[in-house]
Short mmCIF file of C-alpha atoms in Angstrom, two decimals:
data_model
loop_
_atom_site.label_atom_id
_atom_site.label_comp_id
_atom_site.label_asym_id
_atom_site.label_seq_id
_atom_site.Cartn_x
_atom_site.Cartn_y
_atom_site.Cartn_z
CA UNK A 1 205.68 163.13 190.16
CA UNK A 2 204.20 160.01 191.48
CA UNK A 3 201.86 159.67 194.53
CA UNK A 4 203.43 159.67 197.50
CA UNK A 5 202.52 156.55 199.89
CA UNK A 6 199.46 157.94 201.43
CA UNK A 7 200.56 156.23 205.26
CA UNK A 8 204.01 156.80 205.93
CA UNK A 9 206.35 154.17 206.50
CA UNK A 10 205.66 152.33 209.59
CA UNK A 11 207.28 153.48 212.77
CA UNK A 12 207.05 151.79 215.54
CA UNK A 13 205.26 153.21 219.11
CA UNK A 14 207.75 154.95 221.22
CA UNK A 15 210.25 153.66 224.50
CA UNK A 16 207.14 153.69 226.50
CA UNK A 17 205.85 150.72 225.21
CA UNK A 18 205.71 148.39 227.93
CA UNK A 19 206.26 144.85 227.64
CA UNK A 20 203.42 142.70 228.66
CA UNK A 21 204.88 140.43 231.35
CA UNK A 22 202.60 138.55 233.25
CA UNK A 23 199.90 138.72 230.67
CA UNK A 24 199.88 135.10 228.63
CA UNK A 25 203.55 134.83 229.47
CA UNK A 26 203.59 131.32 227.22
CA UNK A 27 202.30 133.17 224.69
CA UNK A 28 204.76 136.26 224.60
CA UNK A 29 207.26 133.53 224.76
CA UNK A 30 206.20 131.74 222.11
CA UNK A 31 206.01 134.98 219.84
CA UNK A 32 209.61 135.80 221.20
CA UNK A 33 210.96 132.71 219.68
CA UNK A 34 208.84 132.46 216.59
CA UNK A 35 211.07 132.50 212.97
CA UNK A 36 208.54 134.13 210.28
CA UNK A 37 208.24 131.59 207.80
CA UNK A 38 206.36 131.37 204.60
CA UNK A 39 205.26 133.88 202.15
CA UNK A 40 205.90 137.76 202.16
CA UNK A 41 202.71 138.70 202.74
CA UNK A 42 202.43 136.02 206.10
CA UNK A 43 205.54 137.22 207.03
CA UNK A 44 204.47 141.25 206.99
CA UNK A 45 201.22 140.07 208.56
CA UNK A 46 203.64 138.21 211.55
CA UNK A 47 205.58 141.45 211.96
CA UNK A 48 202.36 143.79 212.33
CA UNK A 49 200.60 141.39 214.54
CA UNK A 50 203.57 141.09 216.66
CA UNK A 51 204.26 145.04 216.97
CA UNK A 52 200.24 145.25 217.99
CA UNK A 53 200.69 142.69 221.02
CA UNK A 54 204.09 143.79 221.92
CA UNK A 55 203.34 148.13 222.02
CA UNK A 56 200.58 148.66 224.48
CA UNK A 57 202.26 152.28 225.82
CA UNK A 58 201.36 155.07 227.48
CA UNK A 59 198.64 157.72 226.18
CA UNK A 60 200.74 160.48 223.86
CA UNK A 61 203.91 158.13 223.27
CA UNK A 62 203.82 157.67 219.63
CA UNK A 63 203.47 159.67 216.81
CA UNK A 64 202.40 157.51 213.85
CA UNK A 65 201.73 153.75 213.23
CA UNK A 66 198.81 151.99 214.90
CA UNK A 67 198.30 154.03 217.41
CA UNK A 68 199.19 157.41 216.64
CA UNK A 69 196.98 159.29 219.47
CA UNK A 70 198.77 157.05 222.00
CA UNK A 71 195.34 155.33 223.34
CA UNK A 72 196.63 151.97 223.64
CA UNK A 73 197.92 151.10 227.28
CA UNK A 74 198.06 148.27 229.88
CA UNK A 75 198.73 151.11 232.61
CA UNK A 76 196.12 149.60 235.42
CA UNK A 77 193.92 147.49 232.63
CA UNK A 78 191.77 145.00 233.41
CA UNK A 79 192.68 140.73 232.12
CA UNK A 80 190.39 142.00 228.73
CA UNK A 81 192.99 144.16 227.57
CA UNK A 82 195.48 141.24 228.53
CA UNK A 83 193.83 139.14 226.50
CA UNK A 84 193.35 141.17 223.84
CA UNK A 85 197.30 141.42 223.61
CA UNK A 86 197.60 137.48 223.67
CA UNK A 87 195.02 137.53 221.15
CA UNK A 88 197.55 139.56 218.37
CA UNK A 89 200.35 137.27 220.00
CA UNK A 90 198.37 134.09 218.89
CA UNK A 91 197.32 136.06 215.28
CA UNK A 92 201.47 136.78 214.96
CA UNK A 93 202.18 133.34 215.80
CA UNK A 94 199.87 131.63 213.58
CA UNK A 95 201.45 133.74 210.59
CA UNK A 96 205.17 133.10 211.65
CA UNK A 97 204.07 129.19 210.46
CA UNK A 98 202.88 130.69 207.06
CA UNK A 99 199.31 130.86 207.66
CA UNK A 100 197.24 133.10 205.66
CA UNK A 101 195.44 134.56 209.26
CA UNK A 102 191.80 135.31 207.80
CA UNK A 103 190.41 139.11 208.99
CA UNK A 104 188.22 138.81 212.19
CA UNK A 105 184.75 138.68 211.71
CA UNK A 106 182.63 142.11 211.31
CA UNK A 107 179.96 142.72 214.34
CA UNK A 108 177.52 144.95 211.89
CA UNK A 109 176.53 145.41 208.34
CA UNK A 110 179.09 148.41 208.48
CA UNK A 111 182.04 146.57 209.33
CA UNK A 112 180.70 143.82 207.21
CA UNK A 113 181.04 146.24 203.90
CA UNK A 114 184.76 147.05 205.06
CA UNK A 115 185.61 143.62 205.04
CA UNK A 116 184.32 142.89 201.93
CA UNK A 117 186.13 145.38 200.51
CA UNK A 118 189.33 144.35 202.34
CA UNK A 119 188.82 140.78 201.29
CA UNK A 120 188.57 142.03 197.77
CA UNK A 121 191.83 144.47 197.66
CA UNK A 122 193.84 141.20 199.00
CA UNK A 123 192.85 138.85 196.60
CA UNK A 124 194.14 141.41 194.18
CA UNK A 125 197.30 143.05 196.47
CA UNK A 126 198.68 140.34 198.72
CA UNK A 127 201.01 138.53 196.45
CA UNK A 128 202.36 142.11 194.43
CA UNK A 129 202.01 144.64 197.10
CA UNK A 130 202.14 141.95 200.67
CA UNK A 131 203.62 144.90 203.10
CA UNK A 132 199.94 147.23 202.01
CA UNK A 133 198.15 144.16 202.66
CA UNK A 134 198.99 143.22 205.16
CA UNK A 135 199.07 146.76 207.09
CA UNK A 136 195.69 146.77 205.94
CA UNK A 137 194.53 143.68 207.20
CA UNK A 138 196.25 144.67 210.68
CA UNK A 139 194.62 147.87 210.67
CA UNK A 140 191.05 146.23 210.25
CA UNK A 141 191.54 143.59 212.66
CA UNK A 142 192.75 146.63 215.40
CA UNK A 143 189.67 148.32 214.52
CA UNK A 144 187.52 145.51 215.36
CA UNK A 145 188.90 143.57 217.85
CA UNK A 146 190.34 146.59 219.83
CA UNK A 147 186.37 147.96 219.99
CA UNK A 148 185.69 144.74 222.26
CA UNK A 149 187.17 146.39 225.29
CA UNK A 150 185.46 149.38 226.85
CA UNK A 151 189.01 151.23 227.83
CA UNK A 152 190.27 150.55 223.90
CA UNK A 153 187.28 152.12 222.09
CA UNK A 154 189.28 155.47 221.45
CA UNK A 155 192.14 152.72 219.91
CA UNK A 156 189.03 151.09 217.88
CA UNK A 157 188.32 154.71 216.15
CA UNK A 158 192.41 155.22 215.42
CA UNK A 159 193.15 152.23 214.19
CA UNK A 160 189.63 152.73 211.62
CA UNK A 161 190.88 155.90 210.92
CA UNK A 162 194.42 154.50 210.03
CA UNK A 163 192.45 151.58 208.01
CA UNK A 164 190.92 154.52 205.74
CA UNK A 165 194.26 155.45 204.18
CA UNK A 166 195.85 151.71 204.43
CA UNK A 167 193.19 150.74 202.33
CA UNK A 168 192.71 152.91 199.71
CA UNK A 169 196.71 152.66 199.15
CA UNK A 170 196.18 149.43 198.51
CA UNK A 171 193.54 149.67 196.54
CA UNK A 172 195.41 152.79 194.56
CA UNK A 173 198.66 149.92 194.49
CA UNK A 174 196.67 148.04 191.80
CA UNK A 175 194.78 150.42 190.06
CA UNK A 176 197.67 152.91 189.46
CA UNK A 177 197.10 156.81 188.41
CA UNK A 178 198.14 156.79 184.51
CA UNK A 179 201.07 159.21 183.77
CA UNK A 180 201.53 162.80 184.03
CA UNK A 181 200.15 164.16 180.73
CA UNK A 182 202.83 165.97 178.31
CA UNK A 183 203.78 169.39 179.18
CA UNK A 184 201.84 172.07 177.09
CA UNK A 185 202.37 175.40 175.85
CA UNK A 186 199.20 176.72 177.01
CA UNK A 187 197.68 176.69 180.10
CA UNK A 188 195.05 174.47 180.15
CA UNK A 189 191.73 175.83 181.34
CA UNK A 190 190.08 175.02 185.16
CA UNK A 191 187.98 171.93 185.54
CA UNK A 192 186.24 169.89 187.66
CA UNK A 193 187.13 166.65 189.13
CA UNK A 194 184.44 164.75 191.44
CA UNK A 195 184.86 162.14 193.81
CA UNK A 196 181.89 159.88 195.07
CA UNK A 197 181.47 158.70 198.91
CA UNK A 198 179.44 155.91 200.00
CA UNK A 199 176.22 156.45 202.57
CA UNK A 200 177.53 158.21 205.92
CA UNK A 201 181.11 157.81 204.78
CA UNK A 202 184.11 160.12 203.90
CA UNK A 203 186.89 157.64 202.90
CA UNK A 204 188.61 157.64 199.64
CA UNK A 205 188.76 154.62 197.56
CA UNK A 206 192.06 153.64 195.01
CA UNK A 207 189.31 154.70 192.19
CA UNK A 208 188.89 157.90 194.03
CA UNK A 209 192.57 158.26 194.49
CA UNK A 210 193.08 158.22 190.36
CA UNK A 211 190.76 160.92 190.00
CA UNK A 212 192.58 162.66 192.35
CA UNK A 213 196.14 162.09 190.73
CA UNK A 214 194.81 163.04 187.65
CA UNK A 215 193.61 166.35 188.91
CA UNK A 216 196.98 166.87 190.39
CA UNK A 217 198.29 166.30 187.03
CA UNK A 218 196.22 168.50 185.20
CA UNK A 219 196.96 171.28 187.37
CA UNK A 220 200.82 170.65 187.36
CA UNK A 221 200.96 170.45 183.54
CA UNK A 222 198.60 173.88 183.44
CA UNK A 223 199.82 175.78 185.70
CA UNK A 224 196.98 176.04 188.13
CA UNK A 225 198.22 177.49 191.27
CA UNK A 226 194.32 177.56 193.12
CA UNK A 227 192.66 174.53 194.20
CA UNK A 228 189.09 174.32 195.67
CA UNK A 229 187.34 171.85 197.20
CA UNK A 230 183.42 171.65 198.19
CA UNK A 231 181.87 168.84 199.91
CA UNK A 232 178.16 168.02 199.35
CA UNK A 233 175.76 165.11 200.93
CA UNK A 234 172.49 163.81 200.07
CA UNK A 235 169.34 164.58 201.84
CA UNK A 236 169.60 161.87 204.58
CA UNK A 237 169.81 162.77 207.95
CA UNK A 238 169.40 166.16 209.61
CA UNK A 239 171.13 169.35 207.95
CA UNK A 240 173.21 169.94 210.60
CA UNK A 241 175.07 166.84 210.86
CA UNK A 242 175.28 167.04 206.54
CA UNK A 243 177.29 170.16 206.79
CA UNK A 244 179.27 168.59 208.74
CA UNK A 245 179.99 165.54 206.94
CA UNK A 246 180.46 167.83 203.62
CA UNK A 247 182.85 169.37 205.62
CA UNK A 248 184.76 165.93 206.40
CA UNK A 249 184.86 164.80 202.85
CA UNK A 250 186.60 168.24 201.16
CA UNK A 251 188.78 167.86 204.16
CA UNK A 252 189.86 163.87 203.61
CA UNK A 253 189.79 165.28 199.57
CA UNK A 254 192.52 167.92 200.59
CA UNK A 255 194.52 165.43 202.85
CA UNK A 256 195.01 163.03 199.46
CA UNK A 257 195.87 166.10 197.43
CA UNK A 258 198.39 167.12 199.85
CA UNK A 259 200.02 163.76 200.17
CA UNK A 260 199.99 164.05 196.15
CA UNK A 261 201.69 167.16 196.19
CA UNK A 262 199.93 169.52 195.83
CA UNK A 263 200.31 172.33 198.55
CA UNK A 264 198.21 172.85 201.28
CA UNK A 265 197.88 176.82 200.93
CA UNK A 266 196.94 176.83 197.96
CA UNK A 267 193.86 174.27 199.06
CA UNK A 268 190.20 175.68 200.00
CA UNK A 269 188.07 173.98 201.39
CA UNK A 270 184.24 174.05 202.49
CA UNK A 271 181.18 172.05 202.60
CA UNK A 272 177.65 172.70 202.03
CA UNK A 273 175.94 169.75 203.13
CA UNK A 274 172.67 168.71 201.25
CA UNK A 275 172.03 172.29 200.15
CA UNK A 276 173.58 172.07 196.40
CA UNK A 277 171.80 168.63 195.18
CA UNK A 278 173.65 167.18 191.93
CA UNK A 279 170.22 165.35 191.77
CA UNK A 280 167.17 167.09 193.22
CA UNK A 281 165.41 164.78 195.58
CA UNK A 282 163.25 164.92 198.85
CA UNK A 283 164.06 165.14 202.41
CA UNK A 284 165.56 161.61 203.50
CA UNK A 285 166.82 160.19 200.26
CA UNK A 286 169.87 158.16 199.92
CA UNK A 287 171.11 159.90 196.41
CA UNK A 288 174.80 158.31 195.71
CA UNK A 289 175.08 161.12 193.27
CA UNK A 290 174.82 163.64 195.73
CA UNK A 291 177.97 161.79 198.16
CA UNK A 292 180.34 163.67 196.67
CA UNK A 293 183.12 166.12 196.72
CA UNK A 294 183.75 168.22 193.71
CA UNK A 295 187.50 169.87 193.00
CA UNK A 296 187.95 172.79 191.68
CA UNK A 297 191.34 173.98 189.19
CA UNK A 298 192.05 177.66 189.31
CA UNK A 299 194.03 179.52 187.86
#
């Protein structure tokens, strides 16, 4: 069974949108008349640029896309949100003429990892896979440009969180899971399947995601009707705030297995922070063996 697309097809925000009259009019119009030109990939990055500076609606009124908790409104906003709205107008525009809009610059050394790795998985995605891309692209930009307005910070941390899954999708898009293996007459026995996080993070990479599928596969063609999932850290930071990262990662793990198919009941989960060292080290050190979350085939 192949992976399922990890974000599901875009939808857009709901009737409460409301349509930003009165806020860089000449720009609205000129995104109202503009004919996406150019290649497939400018043309998906026109459409999700334009749906950004068009759906600024009320808190709760959507249920997926960009803005899935609904944070995103003009409701009584000050000319920054305004402008932050002309802003995707001018980005839509600019691709509607076939220009290959570049990602906004990052603000931190953070945000300046995630673009490197965005910048990467389009060099390698945008021609084959342009609607990924480009979602992915969109998704970064709303994470970074939306966290430039005080009121749209809570839109910032969506949008990031919708980047995590756009992006290792596209990653996964070019680095495909091999095939199911061949069905066997025996079950095959339980194993182990680790995944690897980077420093203070819990999102998946397309690598990640093949270990993942495989695991899936392994248990489909064995029978294995248990899954369980344990998250771990290194021994950076305090040991509070490491269980509950460890708890973050075996949850994202799950989430991926889920969208896989696997089924959620038969997924447990838990996290034990920096207490069960793949590598023993000292207090404060940045192990990226210990980053990890470590799955489990029962029987």
């Amino acid at each position: 069974m192949q992976i399922r697309t990890i974000l599901k097809t875009f939808a857009p925000l709901a009737v409460a949108a409301l349509t930003l009259a009165g806020c860089g009019g000449s720009l609205m119009d000129d995104l109202n008349d503009a004919v996406p030109q150019g290649s497939p990939f400018t043309q998906e990055l026109f459409k999700n640029y334009a749906y950004l500076a068009r759906s600024f609606g009320d808190v709760g009124s959507a249920a997926s896309g960009f803005d899935s908790e609904g944070s995103l409104s003009l409701s009584g906003a000050d000319s920054s949100v305004s402008e932050l709205a002309d802003a995707y107008a001018q980005k839509a525009i600019d691709a509607s003429k076939g220009v290959e809009v570049l990602p906004e610059q990052p603000p931190d050394d953070n945000a300046l990892t995630i673009r490197r790795r965005l910048m990467a998985a389009l060099d390698q995605g945008r021609d084959k896979f342009p609607a990924d891309a480009a979602r992915a692209q969109v998704d970064y930009d709303c994470m970074i440009m939306n966290a430039r307005v005080p009121a749209l910070v809570k839109a910032a941390a969506e949008c990031g969180r919708s980047l995590q899954r756009t992006l290792a999708q596209l990653e996964h898009d070019f680095n495909p899971a091999p095939p199911p293996p061949p069905p066997v007459a025996q079950a095959a026995p339980a194993g182990d399947y680790t995944v690897y996080f980077e420093f203070d993070s819990w999102t998946l990479s397309g690598e990640d995601l093949t270990v993942l599928q495989n695991a899936v596969n392994t248990a489909r063609a064995g029978g294995q009707s248990r899954i369980a999932i344990v998250g771990h850290t290194d021994t950076s930071g305090s040991p509070g705030y490491n269980q509950n990262l460890s708890v973050r990662r075996a949850n994202v793990v799950k989430e991926a297995l889920v969208d896989m198919g696997a089924r959620r009941e038969s997924i447990q989960t838990s996290g034990v922070g920096e207490s069960d060292l793949a590598v023993q080290t000292g207090d404060g050190v940045k192990e990226p063996k210990n980053r990890r979350a470590v799955v489990t085939l029962q029987p």
